[in-house]
Amino acid sequence: MIKLTDVEKTYMMGETEVRALRGLDLNIADGEFVAIVGPSGSGKSTLMHIIGALDVPDQGRVLMHDEDISVFSENELANLRGEKVGFVFQTFNLIHTLNSLENVTLPLTFQGVSRKERYERGKALLETVGLGDRLEHKPAELSGGEQQRVAIARALVNDPDLLLADEPTGNLDTDTGRGIMDLLKKLNEEGGMTVVIVTHNPNDAGYAGQTVHIVDGKIVEAKTATEGA
Amino acid sequence: MFLDYLGLSWQSIKNRQLRSWLTILGIVIGVTAIVTLISIGQGVQDSILNEFEKLGYNTVTVIPGNINTQRGGFSNAAGDSVDSLSPSVIEGLEDINSKGLIRTETGLINAEDLEGQAFLRVTGLSESILTNFDAYFNGFPIDQGEVFSFTDDEDQVVLGTEIASELGVEVGGKIQIEGRDFTVTGVLKSDEETDGGFSFYGDLDSGLFVPYKTMNALYGGGDVASIMLIELSESADVTEVADKIEKLYEGRDSAATTITTEEISKRVNNALGTIQIALAGIAAISLLVGGVGVMNTMYTAVLERTREIGVMKAVGAKNSSILKLFLIESGLLGLFGGALGTLFGVGLSLIAGHFIQNALSAPFSPSFRPALIIGAIAFSFFLGAASGVFPARQAARLQPVEALRYE
Ligand SMILES: Nc1ncnc2c1ncn2[C@@H]1O[C@H](COP(=O)(O)OP(=O)(O)O)[C@@H](O)[C@H]1O
Ligand SMILES: [Mg+2]
């Protein structure tokens, strides 16, 4: 489904260039569960953003279903994200003025989906992630694990082909983290959704079919598990 | 869609209530000032014009002298001061429905209660003045007795209330004008007792009124008037006839100037309009400050919500969606400021109107034109939205990845 060829990304930090990705190739098949691991600052998030059409590379190509999205306009990228991609972040990134239901349905609001349909989808998803009784709660009234579940529900609300999670368990305790990982695994296995996670946690990586190890913006090792760990 | 955006914008305004209130304060004050000033000004304008309209738009007032060559007083072509004109000059002019004559002279007055004698203004009125032009005398409101009869040869007088008490006479009493005996047939209502209105003639309380014919008998000359009021037929072109009248008097001993209601309304409108624009302009400065306040708040909001903007973009919000969200938010701030300011403005001018009414002892009410109310609110909305344009554009252009990294 996704094919990255010779992708490079350089950021400017004031005067200094930071080469976040330095010529990177990657293939992700439909329905795969991929873990991206590597030290802090190695370019994991940058890679994930490029896979998720949140950013475009300076060089190289990003094919999503055979379409080169590295040449997409900002609007085309936004549409692609809105329709096909779901993001989960380490810090949850919920909007604190909105309640769970409003947070979950926010992507649909930007798609112009009707209020009634939004409500139904949001409610169903919050029930799926076990928060059917927290619809009206604001993020501040939820625990970390609950917030991350709301964030996952939000990432799923547009029925994406691709779910991306940047250190989704990073701010959670081990047990809660495991719960989140089980949820992602279930979505991958039962929903056939392609899932890409960035993680520091070897436990988390164990859920993946393909593990991509990057250091200094380059893949140093990509291994495919013969069978789920 | 729009409603959803409205909902989102509303949430974030509500979320920082205190700051939102402070932000709209400038707009509230500006709009309050503008609505108050304009509605009071409009009220003043309305009540002045209302008085002139009582005279009617097809009435032409003719006064002696040429107002254009005026030198410290009305004067004729030769530069001599004139205080009368000949009504006969306009005889035969078309479009004239009726003609009212007013003649004023200074008369020697005697009365029993009066020590010695007095020189007072005596005014003669033709009958048509009271039938067609009584608005000129604020309705010529009789308090006691009745108006003199214009047909009787008997000498009769109507007195202003102040004069009546100074001369110590009541209805039925006698006074002497230029040595002739006059019976008081009526006393006018005092100015305070009439509910509002306005006498073009001036102070009625100190007036002595007799029939026009009697003036001729007292002071001679059959073709003399101090002021002539002319009512034109409905179809007449008032300005044109007024010009004709002035032409007829041109070069004569008694030059004349015409005044039309239309001309007066124009002048009143111009004068008051200018004052209002000047005042509103000053108030508008406070609006400008209010707009800058909104802009400042919105820039702060963009900074504070940078991460939020990143999240919205990550979940599919386009640049235009973010732009709309922020524009609606700043427009809403303007709208609330405008609505609140309008409310305060209406309240304030009602209170002020009360004081003005008491001070003038004339009925007065501020005028709230729909255009003012709607305009004030709509303008505030656009002011708010306009003030949000730059911050909103900044928000819309944020790179999602950068925005998400923002601490
Ligand atoms: N928007 C940016 N501007 C400047 N430097 C950036 C930006 N995003 C990432 N970087 C830099 O690029 C490198 C890779 O970052 P990132 O992909 O976030 O790493 P990771 O997620 O593996 O910790 C880091 O050195 C980081 O500081
Ligand atoms: Mg990272």
mmCIF file of C-alpha atoms and ligand atoms in Angstrom, chain A residues 11-13 18-20 38-47 166-167 198, chain B residues 401-402 405, ligand 1:
data_model
loop_
_atom_site.group_PDB
_atom_site.id
_atom_site.type_symbol
_atom_site.label_atom_id
_atom_site.label_comp_id
_atom_site.label_asym_id
_atom_site.label_seq_id
_atom_site.Cartn_x
_atom_site.Cartn_y
_atom_site.Cartn_z
ATOM 1 C CA TYR A 11 14.941 20.676 8.683
ATOM 2 C CA MET A 12 16.523 24.000 9.364
ATOM 3 C CA MET A 13 17.180 24.740 13.013
ATOM 4 C CA VAL A 18 19.164 18.789 10.571
ATOM 5 C CA ARG A 19 19.013 15.850 8.225
ATOM 6 C CA ALA A 20 16.114 13.947 9.770
ATOM 7 C CA GLY A 38 15.205 3.647 17.100
ATOM 8 C CA PRO A 39 16.839 6.169 19.416
ATOM 9 C CA SER A 40 15.380 9.541 20.161
ATOM 10 C CA GLY A 41 15.978 12.028 17.353
ATOM 11 C CA SER A 42 16.637 9.334 14.781
ATOM 12 C CA GLY A 43 13.772 10.474 12.555
ATOM 13 C CA LYS A 44 10.963 8.102 13.586
ATOM 14 C CA SER A 45 8.301 10.774 13.926
ATOM 15 C CA THR A 46 9.414 12.444 10.728
ATOM 16 C CA LEU A 47 9.104 9.150 8.905
ATOM 17 C CA ASP A 166 3.558 7.837 17.518
ATOM 18 C CA GLU A 167 4.678 6.265 20.812
ATOM 19 C CA VAL A 198 6.599 4.336 16.519
ATOM 20 C CA VAL B 401 4.245 19.113 11.638
ATOM 21 C CA GLU B 402 5.658 22.339 13.038
ATOM 22 C CA ARG B 405 5.918 20.120 17.730
HETATM 23 N N1 LIG C 1 9.996 20.716 12.387
HETATM 24 C C1 LIG C 1 11.295 20.495 12.691
HETATM 25 N N2 LIG C 1 12.147 21.510 12.686
HETATM 26 C C2 LIG C 1 13.441 21.339 12.986
HETATM 27 N N3 LIG C 1 13.967 20.168 13.313
HETATM 28 C C3 LIG C 1 13.150 19.111 13.361
HETATM 29 C C4 LIG C 1 11.776 19.227 13.053
HETATM 30 N N4 LIG C 1 11.195 17.998 13.182
HETATM 31 C C5 LIG C 1 12.202 17.190 13.544
HETATM 32 N N5 LIG C 1 13.355 17.840 13.658
HETATM 33 C C6 LIG C 1 14.640 17.252 14.003
HETATM 34 O O1 LIG C 1 14.833 16.127 13.186
HETATM 35 C C7 LIG C 1 15.368 15.076 13.910
HETATM 36 C C8 LIG C 1 14.421 13.885 13.876
HETATM 37 O O2 LIG C 1 13.277 14.200 14.613
HETATM 38 P P1 LIG C 1 12.098 13.189 14.900
HETATM 39 O O3 LIG C 1 11.658 12.609 13.613
HETATM 40 O O4 LIG C 1 11.102 13.848 15.722
HETATM 41 O O5 LIG C 1 12.848 12.072 15.769
HETATM 42 P P2 LIG C 1 12.237 10.967 16.716
HETATM 43 O O6 LIG C 1 10.813 10.935 16.542
HETATM 44 O O7 LIG C 1 12.926 9.728 16.237
HETATM 45 O O8 LIG C 1 12.681 11.309 18.066
HETATM 46 C C9 LIG C 1 15.603 15.573 15.318
HETATM 47 O O9 LIG C 1 16.936 15.984 15.421
HETATM 48 C C10 LIG C 1 14.687 16.756 15.412
HETATM 49 O O10 LIG C 1 15.217 17.704 16.296
#
